[in-house]
mmCIF file of C-alpha atoms and ligand atoms in Angstrom:
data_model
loop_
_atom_site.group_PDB
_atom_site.id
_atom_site.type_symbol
_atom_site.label_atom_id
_atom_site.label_comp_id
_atom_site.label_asym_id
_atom_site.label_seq_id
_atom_site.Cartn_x
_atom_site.Cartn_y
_atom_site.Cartn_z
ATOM 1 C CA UNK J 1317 14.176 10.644 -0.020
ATOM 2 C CA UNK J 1318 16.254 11.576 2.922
ATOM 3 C CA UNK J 1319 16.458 7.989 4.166
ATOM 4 C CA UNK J 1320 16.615 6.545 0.368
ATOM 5 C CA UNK J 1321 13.334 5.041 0.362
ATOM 6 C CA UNK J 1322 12.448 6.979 -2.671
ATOM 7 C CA UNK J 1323 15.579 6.891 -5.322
ATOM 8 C CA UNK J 1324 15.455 8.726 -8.658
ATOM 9 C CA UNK J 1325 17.431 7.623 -11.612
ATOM 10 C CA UNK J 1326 17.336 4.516 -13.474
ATOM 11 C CA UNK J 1327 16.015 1.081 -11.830
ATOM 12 C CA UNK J 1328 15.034 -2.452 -13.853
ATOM 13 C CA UNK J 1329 11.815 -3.354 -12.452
ATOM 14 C CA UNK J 1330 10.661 -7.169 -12.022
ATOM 15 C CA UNK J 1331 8.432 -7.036 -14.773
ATOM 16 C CA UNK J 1332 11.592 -5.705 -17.078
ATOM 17 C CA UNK J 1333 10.334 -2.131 -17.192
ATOM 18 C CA UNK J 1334 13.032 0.429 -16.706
ATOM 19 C CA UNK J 1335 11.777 2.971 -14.170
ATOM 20 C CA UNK J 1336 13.046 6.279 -13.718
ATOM 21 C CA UNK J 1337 12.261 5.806 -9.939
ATOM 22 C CA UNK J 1338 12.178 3.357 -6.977
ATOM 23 C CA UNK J 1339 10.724 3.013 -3.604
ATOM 24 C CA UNK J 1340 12.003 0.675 -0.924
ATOM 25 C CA UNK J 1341 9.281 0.543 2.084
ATOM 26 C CA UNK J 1342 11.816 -1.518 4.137
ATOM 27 C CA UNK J 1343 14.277 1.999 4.453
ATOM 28 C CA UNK J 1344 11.451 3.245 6.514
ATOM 29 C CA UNK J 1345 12.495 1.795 9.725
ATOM 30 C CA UNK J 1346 13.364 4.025 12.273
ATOM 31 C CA UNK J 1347 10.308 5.778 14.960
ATOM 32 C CA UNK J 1348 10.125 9.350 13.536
ATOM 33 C CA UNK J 1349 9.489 8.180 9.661
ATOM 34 C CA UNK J 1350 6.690 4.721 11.218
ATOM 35 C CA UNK J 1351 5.041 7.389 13.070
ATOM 36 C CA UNK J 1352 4.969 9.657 9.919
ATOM 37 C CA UNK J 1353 3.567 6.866 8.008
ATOM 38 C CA UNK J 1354 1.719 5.024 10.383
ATOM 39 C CA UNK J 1355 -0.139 8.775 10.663
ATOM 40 C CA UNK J 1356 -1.097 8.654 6.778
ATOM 41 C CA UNK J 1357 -2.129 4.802 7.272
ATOM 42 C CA UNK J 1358 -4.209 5.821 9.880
ATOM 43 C CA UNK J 1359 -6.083 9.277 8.053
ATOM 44 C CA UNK J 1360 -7.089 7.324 4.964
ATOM 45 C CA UNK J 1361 -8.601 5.130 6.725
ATOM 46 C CA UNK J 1362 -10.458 6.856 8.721
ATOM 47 C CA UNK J 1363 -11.513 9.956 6.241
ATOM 48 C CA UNK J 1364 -12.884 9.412 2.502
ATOM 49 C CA UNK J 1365 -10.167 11.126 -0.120
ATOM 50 C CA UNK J 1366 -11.836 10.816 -2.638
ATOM 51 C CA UNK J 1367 -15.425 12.362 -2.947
ATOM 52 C CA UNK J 1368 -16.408 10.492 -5.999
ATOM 53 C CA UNK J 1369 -15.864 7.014 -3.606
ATOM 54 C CA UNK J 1370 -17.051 5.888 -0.380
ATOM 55 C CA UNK J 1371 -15.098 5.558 2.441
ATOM 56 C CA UNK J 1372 -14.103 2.465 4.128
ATOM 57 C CA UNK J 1373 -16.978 0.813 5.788
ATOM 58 C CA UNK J 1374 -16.213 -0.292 9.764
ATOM 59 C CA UNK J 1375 -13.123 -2.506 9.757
ATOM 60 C CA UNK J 1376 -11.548 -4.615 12.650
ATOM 61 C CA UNK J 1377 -7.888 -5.915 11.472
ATOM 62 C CA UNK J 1378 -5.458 -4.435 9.771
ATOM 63 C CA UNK J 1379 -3.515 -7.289 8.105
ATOM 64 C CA UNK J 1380 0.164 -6.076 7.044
ATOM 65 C CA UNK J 1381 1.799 -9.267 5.252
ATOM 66 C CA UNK J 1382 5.072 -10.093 5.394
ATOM 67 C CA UNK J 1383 7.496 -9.198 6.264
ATOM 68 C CA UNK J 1384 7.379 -5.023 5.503
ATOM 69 C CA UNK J 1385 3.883 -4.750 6.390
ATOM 70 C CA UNK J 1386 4.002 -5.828 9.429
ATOM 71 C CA UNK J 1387 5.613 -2.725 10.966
ATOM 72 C CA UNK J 1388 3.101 -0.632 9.161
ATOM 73 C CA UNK J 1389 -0.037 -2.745 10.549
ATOM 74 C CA UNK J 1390 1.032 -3.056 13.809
ATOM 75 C CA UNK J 1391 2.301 0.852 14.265
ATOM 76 C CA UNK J 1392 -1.102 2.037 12.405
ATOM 77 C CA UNK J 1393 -3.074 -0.272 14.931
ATOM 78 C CA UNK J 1394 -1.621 1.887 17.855
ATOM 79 C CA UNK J 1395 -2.005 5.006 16.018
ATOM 80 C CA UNK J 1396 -5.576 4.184 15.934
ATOM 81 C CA UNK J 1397 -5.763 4.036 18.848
ATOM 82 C CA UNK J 1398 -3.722 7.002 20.243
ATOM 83 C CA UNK J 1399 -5.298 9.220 17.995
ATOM 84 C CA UNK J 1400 -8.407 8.224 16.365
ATOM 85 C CA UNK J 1401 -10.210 6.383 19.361
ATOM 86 C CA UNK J 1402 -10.470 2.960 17.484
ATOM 87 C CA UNK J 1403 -9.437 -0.457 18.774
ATOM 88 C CA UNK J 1404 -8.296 -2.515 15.917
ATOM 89 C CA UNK J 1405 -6.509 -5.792 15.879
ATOM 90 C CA UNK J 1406 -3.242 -6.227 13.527
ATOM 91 C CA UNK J 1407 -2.437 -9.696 12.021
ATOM 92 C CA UNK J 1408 0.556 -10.913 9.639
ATOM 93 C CA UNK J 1409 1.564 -14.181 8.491
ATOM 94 C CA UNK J 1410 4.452 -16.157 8.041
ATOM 95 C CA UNK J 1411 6.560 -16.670 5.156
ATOM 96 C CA UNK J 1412 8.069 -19.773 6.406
ATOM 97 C CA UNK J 1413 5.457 -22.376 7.503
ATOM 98 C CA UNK J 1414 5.894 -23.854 11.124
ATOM 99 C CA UNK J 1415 6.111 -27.104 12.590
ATOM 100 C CA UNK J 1416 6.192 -26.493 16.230
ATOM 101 C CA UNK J 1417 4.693 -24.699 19.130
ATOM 102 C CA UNK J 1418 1.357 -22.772 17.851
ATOM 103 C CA UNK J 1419 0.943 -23.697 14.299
ATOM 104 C CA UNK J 1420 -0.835 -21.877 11.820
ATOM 105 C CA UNK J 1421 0.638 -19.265 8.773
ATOM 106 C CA UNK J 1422 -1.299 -16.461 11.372
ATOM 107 C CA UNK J 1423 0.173 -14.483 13.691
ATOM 108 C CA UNK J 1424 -1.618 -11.846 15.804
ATOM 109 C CA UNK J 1425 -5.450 -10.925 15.720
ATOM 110 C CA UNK J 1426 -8.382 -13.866 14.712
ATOM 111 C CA UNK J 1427 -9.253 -12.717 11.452
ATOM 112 C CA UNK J 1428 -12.570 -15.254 11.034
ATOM 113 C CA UNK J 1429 -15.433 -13.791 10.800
ATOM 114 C CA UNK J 1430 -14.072 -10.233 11.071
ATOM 115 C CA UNK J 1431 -14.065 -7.450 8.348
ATOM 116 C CA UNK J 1432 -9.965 -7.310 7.037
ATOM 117 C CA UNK J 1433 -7.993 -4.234 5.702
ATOM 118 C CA UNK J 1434 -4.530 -5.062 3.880
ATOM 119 C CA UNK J 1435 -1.614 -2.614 4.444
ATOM 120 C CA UNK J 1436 0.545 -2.479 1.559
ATOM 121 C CA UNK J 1437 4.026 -0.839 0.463
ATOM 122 C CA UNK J 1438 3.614 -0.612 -3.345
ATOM 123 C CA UNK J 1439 1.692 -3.564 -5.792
ATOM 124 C CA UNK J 1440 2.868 -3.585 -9.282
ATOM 125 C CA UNK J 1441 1.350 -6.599 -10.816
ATOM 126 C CA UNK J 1442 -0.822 -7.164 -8.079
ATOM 127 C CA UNK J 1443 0.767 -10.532 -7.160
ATOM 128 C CA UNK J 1444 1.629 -10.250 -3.451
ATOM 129 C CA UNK J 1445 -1.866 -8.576 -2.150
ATOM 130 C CA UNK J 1446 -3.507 -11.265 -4.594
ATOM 131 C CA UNK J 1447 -1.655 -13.696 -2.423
ATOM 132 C CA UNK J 1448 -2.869 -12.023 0.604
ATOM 133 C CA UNK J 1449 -6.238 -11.422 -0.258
ATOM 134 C CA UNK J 1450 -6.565 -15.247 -1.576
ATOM 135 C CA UNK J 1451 -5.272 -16.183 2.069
ATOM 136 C CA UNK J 1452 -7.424 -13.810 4.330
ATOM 137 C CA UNK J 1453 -10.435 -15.301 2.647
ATOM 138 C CA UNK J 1454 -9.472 -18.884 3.126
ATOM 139 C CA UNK J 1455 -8.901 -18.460 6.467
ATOM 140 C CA UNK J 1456 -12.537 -16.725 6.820
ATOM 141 C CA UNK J 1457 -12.228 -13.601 7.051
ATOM 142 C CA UNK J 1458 -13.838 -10.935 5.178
ATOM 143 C CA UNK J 1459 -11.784 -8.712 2.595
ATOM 144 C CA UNK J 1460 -13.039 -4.719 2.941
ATOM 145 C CA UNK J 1461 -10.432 -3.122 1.669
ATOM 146 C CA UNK J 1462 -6.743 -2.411 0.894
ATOM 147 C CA UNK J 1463 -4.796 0.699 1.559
ATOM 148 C CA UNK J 1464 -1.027 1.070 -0.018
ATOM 149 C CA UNK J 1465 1.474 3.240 0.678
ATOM 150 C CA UNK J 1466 2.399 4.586 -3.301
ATOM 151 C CA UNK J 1467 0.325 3.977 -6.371
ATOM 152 C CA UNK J 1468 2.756 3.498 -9.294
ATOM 153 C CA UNK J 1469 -0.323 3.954 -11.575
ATOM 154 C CA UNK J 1470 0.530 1.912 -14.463
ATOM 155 C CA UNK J 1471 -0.947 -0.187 -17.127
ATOM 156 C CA UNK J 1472 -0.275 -4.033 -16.538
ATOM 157 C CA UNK J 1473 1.502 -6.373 -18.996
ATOM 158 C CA UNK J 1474 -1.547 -6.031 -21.167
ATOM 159 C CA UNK J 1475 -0.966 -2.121 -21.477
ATOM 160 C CA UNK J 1476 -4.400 -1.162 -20.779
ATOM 161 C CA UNK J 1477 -5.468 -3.003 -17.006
ATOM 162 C CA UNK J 1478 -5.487 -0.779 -14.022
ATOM 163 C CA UNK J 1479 -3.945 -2.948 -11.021
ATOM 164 C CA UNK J 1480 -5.822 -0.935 -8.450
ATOM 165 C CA UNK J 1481 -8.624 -1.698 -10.151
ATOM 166 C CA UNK J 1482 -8.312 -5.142 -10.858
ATOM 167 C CA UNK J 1483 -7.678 -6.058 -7.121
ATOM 168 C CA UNK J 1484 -10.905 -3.577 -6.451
ATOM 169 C CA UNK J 1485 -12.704 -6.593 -8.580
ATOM 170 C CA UNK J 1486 -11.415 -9.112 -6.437
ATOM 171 C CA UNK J 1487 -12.570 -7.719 -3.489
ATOM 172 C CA UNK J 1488 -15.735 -7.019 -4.742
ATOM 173 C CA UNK J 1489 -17.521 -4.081 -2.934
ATOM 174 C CA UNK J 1490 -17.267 -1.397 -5.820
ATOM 175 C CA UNK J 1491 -14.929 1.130 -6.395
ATOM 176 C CA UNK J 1492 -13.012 2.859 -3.867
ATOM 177 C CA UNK J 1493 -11.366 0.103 -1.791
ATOM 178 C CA UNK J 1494 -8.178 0.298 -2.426
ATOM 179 C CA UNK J 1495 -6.369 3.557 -1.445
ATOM 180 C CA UNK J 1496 -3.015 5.071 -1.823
ATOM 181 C CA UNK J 1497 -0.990 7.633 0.423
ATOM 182 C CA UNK J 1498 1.076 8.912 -2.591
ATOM 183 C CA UNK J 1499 0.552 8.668 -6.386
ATOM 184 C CA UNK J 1500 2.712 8.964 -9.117
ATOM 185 C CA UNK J 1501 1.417 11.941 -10.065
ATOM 186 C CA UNK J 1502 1.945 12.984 -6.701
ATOM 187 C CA UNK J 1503 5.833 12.523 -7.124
ATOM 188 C CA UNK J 1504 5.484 14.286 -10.588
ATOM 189 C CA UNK J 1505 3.551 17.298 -8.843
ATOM 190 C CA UNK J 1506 6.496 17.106 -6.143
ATOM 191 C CA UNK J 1507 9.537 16.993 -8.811
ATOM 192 C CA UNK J 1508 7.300 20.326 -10.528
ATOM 193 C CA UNK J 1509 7.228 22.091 -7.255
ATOM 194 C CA UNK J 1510 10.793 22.239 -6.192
ATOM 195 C CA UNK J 1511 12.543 22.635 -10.265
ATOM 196 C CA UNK J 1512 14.292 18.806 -10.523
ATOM 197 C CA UNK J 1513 13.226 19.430 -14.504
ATOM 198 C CA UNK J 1514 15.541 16.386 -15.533
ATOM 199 C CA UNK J 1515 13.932 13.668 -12.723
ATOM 200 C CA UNK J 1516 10.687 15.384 -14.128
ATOM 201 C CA UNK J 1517 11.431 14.542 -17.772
ATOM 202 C CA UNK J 1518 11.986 11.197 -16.974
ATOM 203 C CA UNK J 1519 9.033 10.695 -14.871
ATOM 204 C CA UNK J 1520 7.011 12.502 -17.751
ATOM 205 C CA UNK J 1521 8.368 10.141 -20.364
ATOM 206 C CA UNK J 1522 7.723 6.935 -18.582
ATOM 207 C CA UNK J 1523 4.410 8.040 -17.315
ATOM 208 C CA UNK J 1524 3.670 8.568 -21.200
ATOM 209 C CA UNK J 1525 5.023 5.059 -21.785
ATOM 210 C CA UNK J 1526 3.266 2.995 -19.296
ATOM 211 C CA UNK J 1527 1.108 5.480 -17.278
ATOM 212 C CA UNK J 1528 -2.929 4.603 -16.671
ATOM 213 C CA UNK J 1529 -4.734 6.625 -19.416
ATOM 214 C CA UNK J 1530 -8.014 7.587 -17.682
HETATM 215 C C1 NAG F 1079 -13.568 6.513 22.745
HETATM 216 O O1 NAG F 1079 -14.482 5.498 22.330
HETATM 217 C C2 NAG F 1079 -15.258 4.968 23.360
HETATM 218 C C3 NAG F 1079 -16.130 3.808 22.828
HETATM 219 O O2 NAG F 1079 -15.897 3.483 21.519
HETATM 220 C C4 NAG F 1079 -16.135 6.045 23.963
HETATM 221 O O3 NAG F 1079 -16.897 5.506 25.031
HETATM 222 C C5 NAG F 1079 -15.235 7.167 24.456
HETATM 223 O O4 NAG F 1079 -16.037 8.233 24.944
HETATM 224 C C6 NAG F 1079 -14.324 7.669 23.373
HETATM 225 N N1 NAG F 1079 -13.365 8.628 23.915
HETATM 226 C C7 NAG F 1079 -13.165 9.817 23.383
HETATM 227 C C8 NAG F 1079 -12.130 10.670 24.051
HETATM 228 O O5 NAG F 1079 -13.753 10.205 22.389
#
């Protein structure tokens, strides 16, 4: 919030909705807030939250696609390292394809062959990591697990489908595999905490609107 990542008030979404909040991964560009989240990157993937699910089995690239996950993979790959022991490659690719020098929409880390774990920002529809899920595979690698940096934790266009759990199809390995740092309810639980009751009756509203109903 203090760098405006996370905005409350009212925001249009891209699938029309009007949200009560918004979160911009790209304002988190400066070494004290990547280390901060290259930290929580690096502790879900290495610990099981969630008792009911297994962990992440062993993984050896973190893919972060572009362009804001790039950062995030490459800073969580040395975090890994500096604090968790673990040597783990980081790949992105390109948005714009390439006709010279090294070709390829790859950059960084081989990926055949190798067991892959997307770094996200935030997937609404799903759309993007589809993309990079559908693009890891061709390229041979193998898909173990996404981890993304908020959960908005709503019902697709459908009103009933779980995104998270849609993309945990995909991939294919059972529940579990895709992981968030923060939740909506984890914003709601915030706004509760410190008294912001109007932000909170927003939040409350639109979570009864288009919320996941588990
Ligand atoms: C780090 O990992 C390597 C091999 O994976 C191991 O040999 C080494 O003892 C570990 N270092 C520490 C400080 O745990």
């Amino acid at each position: 919030m203090q760098l405006g990542a996370l905005k409350f008030g009212t925001f249009t979404l891209k699938s029309g909705r009007l949200s009560p909040y918004f979160f911009n991964a790209g304002l988190l560009c400066s070494g004290p807030i990547l280390y901060t989240v290259a930290q929580a990157y690096a502790l879900i993937l290495t610990t099981s939250t969630d008792t009911t699910t297994s962990s992440f089995p062993h993984f050896d690239v973190l893919f972060g696609p572009a362009y804001k996950g790039i950062s995030f993979a490459s800073t969580t790959s040395l975090v890994l390292h500096t604090h968790h022991n673990l040597t783990v490659g980081f790949a992105h690719d390109r948005k714009e394809a390439k006709d010279h020098g090294e070709g390829g929409i790859l950059v960084g880390a081989t990926i055949r062959d190798k067991n892959i774990i997307i770094l996200d920002d935030v997937m609404t529809s799903g759309k993007a990591v589809r993309g990079s899920i559908d693009l890891v595979t061709r390229e041979g690698g193998k898909m173990v697990g996404v981890v993304q940096m908020l959960d908005r934790e709503e019902v697709g266009a459908d009103g009933t489908s779980s995104t998270v759990k849609e993309v945990e199809s995909i991939i294919g390995e059972g529940p579990g595999r895709v992981q968030s740092i923060l939740r909506m309810r984890d914003l709601i639980q915030w706004l509760e905490k410190n008294g912001r009751s109007q932000e909170l009756v927003a939040m409350k509203e639109y979570e009864e609107k288009y919320g996941l109903k588990t």
